[in-house]
PDB file of C-alpha atoms in Angstrom:
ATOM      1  CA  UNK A   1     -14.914  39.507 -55.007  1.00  0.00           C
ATOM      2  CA  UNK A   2     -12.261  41.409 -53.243  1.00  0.00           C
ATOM      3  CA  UNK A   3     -14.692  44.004 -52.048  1.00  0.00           C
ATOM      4  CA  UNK A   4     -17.175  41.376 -51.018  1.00  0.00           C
ATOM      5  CA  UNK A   5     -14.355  39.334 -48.518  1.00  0.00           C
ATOM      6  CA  UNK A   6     -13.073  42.528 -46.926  1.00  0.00           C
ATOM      7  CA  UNK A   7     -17.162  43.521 -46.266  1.00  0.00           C
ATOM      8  CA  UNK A   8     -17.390  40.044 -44.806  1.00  0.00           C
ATOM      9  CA  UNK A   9     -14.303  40.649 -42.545  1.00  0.00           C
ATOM     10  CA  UNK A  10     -15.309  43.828 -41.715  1.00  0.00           C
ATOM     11  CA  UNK A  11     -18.807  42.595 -40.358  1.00  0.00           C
ATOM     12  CA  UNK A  12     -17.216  39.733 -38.136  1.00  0.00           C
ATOM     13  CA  UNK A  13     -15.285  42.227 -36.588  1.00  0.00           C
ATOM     14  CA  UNK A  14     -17.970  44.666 -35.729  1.00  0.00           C
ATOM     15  CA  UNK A  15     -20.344  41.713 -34.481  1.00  0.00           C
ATOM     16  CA  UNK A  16     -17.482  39.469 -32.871  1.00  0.00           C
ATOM     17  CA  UNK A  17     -16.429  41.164 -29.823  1.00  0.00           C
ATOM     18  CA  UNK A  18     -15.726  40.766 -25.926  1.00  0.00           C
ATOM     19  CA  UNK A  19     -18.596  43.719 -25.465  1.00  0.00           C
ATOM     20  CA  UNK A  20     -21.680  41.915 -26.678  1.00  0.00           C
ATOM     21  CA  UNK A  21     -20.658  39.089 -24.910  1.00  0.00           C
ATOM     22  CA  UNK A  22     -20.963  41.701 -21.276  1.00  0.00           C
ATOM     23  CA  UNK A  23     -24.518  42.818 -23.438  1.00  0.00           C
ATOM     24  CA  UNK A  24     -25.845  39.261 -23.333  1.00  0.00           C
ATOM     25  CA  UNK A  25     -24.836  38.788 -19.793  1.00  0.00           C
ATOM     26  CA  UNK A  26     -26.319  41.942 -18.427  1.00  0.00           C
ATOM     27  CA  UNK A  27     -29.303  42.446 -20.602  1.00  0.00           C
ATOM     28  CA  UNK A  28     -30.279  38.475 -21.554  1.00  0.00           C
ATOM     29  CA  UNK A  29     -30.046  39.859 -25.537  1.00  0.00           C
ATOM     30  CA  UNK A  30     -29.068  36.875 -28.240  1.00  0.00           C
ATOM     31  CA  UNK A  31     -25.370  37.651 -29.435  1.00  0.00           C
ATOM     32  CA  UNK A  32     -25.784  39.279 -32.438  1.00  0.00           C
ATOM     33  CA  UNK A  33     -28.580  41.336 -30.779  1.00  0.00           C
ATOM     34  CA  UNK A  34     -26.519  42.633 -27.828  1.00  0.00           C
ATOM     35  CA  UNK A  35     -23.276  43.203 -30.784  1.00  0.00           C
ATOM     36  CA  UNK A  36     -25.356  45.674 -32.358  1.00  0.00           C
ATOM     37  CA  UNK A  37     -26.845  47.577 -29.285  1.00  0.00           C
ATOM     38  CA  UNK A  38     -22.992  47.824 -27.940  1.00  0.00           C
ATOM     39  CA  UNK A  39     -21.643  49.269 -31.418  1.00  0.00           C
ATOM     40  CA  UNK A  40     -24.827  51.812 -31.405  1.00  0.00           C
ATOM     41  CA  UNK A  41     -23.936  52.716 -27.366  1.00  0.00           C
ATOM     42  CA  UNK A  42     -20.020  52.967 -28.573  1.00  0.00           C
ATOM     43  CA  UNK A  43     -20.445  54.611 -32.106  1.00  0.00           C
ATOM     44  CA  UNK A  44     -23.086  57.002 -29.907  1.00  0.00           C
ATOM     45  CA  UNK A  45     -20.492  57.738 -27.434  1.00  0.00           C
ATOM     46  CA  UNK A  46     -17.645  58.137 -29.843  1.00  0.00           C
ATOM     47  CA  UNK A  47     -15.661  55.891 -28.130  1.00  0.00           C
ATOM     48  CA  UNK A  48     -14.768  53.340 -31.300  1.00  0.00           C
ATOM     49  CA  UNK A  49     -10.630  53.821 -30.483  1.00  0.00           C
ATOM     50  CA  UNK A  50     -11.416  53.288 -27.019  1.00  0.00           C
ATOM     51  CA  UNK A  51     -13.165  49.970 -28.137  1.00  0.00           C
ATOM     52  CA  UNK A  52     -11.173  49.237 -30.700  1.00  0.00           C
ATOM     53  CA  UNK A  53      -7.462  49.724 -28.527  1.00  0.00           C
ATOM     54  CA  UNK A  54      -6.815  46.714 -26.383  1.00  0.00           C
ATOM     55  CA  UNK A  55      -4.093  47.499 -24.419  1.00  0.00           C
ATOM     56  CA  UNK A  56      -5.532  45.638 -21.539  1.00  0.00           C
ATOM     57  CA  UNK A  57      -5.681  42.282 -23.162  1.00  0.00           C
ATOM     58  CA  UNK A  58      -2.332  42.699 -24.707  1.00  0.00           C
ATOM     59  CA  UNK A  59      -0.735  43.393 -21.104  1.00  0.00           C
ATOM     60  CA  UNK A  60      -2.512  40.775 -19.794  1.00  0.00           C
ATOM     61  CA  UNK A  61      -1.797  38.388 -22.468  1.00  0.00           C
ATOM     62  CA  UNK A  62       2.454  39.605 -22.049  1.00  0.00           C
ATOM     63  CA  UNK A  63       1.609  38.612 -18.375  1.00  0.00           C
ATOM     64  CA  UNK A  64       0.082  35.467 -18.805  1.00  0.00           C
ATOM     65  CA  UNK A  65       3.505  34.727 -20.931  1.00  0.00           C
ATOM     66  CA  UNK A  66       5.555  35.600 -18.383  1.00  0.00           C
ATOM     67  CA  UNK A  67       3.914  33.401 -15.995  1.00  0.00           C
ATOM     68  CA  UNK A  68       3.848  30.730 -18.370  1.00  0.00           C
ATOM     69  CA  UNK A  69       7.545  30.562 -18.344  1.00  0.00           C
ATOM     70  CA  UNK A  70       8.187  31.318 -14.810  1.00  0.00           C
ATOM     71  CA  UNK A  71       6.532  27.977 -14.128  1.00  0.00           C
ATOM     72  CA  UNK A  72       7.820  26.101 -16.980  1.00  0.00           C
ATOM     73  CA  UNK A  73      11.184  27.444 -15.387  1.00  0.00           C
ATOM     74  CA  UNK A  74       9.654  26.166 -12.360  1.00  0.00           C
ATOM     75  CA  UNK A  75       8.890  22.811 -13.132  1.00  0.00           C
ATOM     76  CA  UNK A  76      12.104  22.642 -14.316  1.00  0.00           C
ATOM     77  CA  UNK A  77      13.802  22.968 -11.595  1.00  0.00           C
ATOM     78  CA  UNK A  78      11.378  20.640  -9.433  1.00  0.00           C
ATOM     79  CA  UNK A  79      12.213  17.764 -12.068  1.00  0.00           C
ATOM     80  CA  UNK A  80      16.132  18.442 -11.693  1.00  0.00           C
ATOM     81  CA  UNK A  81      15.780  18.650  -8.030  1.00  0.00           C
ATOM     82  CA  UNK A  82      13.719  15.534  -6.973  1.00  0.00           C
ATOM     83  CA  UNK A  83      15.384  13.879  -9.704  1.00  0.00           C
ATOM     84  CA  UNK A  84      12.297  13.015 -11.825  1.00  0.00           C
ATOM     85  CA  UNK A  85      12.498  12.064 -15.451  1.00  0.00           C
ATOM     86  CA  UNK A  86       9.210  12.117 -17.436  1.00  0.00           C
ATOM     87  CA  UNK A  87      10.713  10.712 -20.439  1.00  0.00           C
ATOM     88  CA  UNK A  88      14.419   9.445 -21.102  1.00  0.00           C
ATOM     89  CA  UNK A  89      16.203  10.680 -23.720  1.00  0.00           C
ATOM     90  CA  UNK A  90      18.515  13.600 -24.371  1.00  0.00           C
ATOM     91  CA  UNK A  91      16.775  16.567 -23.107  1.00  0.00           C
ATOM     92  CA  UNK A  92      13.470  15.569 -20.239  1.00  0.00           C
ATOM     93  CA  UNK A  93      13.638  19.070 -19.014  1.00  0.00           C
ATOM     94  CA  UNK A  94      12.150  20.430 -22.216  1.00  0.00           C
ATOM     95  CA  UNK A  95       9.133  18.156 -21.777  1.00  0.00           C
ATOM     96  CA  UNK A  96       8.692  19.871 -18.218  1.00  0.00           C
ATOM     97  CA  UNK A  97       9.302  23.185 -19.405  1.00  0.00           C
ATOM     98  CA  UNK A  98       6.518  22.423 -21.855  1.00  0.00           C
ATOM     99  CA  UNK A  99       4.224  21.257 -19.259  1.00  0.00           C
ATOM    100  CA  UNK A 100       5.108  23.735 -16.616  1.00  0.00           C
ATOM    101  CA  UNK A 101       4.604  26.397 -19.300  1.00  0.00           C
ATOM    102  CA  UNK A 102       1.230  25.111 -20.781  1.00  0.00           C
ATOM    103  CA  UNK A 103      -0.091  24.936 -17.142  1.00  0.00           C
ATOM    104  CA  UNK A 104       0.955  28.355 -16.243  1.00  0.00           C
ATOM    105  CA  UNK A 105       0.081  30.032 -19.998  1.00  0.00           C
ATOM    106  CA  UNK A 106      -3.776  28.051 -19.291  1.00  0.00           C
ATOM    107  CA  UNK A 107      -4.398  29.094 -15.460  1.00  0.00           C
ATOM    108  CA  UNK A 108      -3.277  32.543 -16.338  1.00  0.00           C
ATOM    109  CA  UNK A 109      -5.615  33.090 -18.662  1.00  0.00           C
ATOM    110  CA  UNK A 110      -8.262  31.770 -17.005  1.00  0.00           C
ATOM    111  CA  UNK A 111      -7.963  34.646 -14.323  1.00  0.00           C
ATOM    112  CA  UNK A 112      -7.198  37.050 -16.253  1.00  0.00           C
ATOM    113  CA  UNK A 113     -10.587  36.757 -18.294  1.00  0.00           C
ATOM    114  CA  UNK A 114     -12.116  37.348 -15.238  1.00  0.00           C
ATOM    115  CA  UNK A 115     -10.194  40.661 -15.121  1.00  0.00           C
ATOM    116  CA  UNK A 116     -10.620  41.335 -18.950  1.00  0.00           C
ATOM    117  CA  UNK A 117     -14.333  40.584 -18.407  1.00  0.00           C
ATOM    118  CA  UNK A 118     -14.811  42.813 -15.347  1.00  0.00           C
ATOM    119  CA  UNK A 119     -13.647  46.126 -17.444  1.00  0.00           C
ATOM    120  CA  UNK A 120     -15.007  45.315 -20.075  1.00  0.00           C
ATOM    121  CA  UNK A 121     -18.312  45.719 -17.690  1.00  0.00           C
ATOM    122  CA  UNK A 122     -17.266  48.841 -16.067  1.00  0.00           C
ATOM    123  CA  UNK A 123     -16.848  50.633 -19.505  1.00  0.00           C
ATOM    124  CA  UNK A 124     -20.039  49.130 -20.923  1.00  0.00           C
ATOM    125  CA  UNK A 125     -21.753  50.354 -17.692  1.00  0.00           C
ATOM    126  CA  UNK A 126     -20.287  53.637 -17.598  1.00  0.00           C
ATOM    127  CA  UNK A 127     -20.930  54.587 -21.148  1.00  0.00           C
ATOM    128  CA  UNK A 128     -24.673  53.362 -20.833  1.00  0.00           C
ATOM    129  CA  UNK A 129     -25.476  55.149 -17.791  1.00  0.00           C
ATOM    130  CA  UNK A 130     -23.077  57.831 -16.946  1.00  0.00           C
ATOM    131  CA  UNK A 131     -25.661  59.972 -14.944  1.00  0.00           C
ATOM    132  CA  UNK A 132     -26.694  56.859 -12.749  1.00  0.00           C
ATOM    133  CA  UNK A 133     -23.347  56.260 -11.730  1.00  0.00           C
ATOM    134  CA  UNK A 134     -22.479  60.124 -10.440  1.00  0.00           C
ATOM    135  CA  UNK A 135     -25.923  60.016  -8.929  1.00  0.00           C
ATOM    136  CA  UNK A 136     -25.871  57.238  -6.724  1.00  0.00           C
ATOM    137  CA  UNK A 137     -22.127  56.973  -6.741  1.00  0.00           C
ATOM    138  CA  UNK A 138     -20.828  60.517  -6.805  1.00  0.00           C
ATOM    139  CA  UNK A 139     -16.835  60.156  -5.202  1.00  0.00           C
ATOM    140  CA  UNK A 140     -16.253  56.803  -7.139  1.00  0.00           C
ATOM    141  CA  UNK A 141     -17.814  58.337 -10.276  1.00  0.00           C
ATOM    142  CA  UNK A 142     -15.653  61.638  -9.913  1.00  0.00           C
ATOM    143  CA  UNK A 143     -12.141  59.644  -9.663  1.00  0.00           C
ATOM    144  CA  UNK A 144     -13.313  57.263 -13.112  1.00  0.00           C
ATOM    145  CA  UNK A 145     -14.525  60.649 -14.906  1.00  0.00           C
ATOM    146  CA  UNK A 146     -11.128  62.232 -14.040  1.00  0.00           C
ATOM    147  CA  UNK A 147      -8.904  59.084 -14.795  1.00  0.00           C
ATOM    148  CA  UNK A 148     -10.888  58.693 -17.969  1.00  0.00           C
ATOM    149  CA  UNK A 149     -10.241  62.611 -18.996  1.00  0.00           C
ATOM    150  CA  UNK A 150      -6.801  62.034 -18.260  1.00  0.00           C
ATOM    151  CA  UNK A 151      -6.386  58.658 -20.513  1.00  0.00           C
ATOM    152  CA  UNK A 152      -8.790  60.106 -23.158  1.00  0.00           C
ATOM    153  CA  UNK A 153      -9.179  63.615 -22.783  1.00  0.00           C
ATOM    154  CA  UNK A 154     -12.725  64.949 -24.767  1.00  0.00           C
ATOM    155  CA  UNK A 155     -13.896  61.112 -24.791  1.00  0.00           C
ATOM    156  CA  UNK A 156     -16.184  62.109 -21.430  1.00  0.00           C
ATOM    157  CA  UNK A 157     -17.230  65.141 -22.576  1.00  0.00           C
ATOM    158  CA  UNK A 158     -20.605  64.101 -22.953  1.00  0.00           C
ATOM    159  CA  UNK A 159     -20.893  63.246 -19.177  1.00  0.00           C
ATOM    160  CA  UNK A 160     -20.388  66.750 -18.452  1.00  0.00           C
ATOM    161  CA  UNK A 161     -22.565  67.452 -20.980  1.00  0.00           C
ATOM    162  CA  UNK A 162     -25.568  65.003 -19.449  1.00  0.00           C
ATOM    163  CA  UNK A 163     -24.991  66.836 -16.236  1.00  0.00           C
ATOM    164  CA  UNK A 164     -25.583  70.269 -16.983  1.00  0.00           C
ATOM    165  CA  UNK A 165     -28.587  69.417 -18.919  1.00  0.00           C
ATOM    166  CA  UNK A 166     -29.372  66.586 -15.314  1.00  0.00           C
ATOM    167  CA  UNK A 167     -29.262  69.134 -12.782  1.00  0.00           C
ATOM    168  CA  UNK A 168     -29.235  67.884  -9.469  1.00  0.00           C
ATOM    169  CA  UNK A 169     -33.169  69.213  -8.831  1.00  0.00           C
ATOM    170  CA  UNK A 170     -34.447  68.390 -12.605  1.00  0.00           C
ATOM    171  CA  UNK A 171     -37.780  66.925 -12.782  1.00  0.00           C
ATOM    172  CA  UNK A 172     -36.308  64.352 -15.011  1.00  0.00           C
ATOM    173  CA  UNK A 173     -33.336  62.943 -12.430  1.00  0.00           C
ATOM    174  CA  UNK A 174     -36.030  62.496  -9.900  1.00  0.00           C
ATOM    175  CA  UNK A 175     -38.420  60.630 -12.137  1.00  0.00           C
ATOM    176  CA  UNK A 176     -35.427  58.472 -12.881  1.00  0.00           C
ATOM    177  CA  UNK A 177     -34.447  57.911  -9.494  1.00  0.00           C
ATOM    178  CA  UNK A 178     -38.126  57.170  -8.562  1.00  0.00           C
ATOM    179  CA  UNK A 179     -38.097  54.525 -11.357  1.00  0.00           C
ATOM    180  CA  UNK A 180     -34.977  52.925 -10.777  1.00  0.00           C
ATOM    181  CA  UNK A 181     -36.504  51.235  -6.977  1.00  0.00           C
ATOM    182  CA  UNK A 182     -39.556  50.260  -8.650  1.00  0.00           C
TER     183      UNK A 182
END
């Protein structure tokens, strides 16, 4: 039984994540479609700990925390200043702290998964097509290749790799150019 939950947990982590959801809005697949073709292009890449470690959403979350409480502080200060009580009793600020703090913690988060959203994009998009982005973007994909060897040095490797074997006059780079204006 034991075995069996911690199968079952280990399946809804591997299927429920924030990079089929960029799958399903680049490529149209159905969720559980677009989970597995983003494990396959991660496990393929090696880049599970880069997938796995979420040190942008935690920062952003810590963010969206602190600007939840610099406007609860906020509201605070508007209710003690206008002079506004939203409920009599012993202590209305907390009830403005609360709201200022919801408001802020909500808003917050609603940009920031715009941000969270947009990498997520960029590293499903670089690890799918490496070779398109240095050949039609050379200087932009130069600084991500280095930034990325810096943060994870030998998790880019196989860019370098794709190169050499892409040359820059390879039959095969100009069929795919050719292709990708058709």
């Amino acid at each position: 039984v034991q075995e069996f939950l911690v199968s079952c947990i280990d399946y809804v982590a591997l299927v429920f994540h924030n990079f089929a959801m960029v799958y399903v809005g680049m490529y149209g697949y159905n969720y559980l479609q677009a989970a597995d073709k983003a494990n396959i292009l991660f496990f393929k890449r090696g880049w599970q700990d880069i997938v796995d470690h979420s040190l942008l959403s935690n920062l952003l979350w810590v963010v969206s925390l602190m600007i939840a409480g610099l406007c609860g502080c906020i509201s605070m200060e508007i209710e003690h200043v206008w002079d506004i009580s939203l409920i009599s009793g012993d202590e209305p600020s907390s009830l403005s702290f609360c709201i200022g703090f919801l408001v802020g913690f909500i808003l917050s988060n609603i940009l920031f998964s715009v941000i969270r959203s947009s990498v997520n994009t960029v590293v499903v998009c670089f690890a799918g097509s490496p070779t398109e982005f240095q050949t039609f973007h050379p200087e932009c994909s130069q600084i991500m290749r280095n930034a990325w060897k810096e943060s994870w040095p030998g998790f880019v490797d196989f860019v370098e790799k794709d190169d050499v074997r892409l040359g820059p006059h390879s039959p095969s780079r100009r069929s795919m150019r050719r292709n990708l204006y058709i």
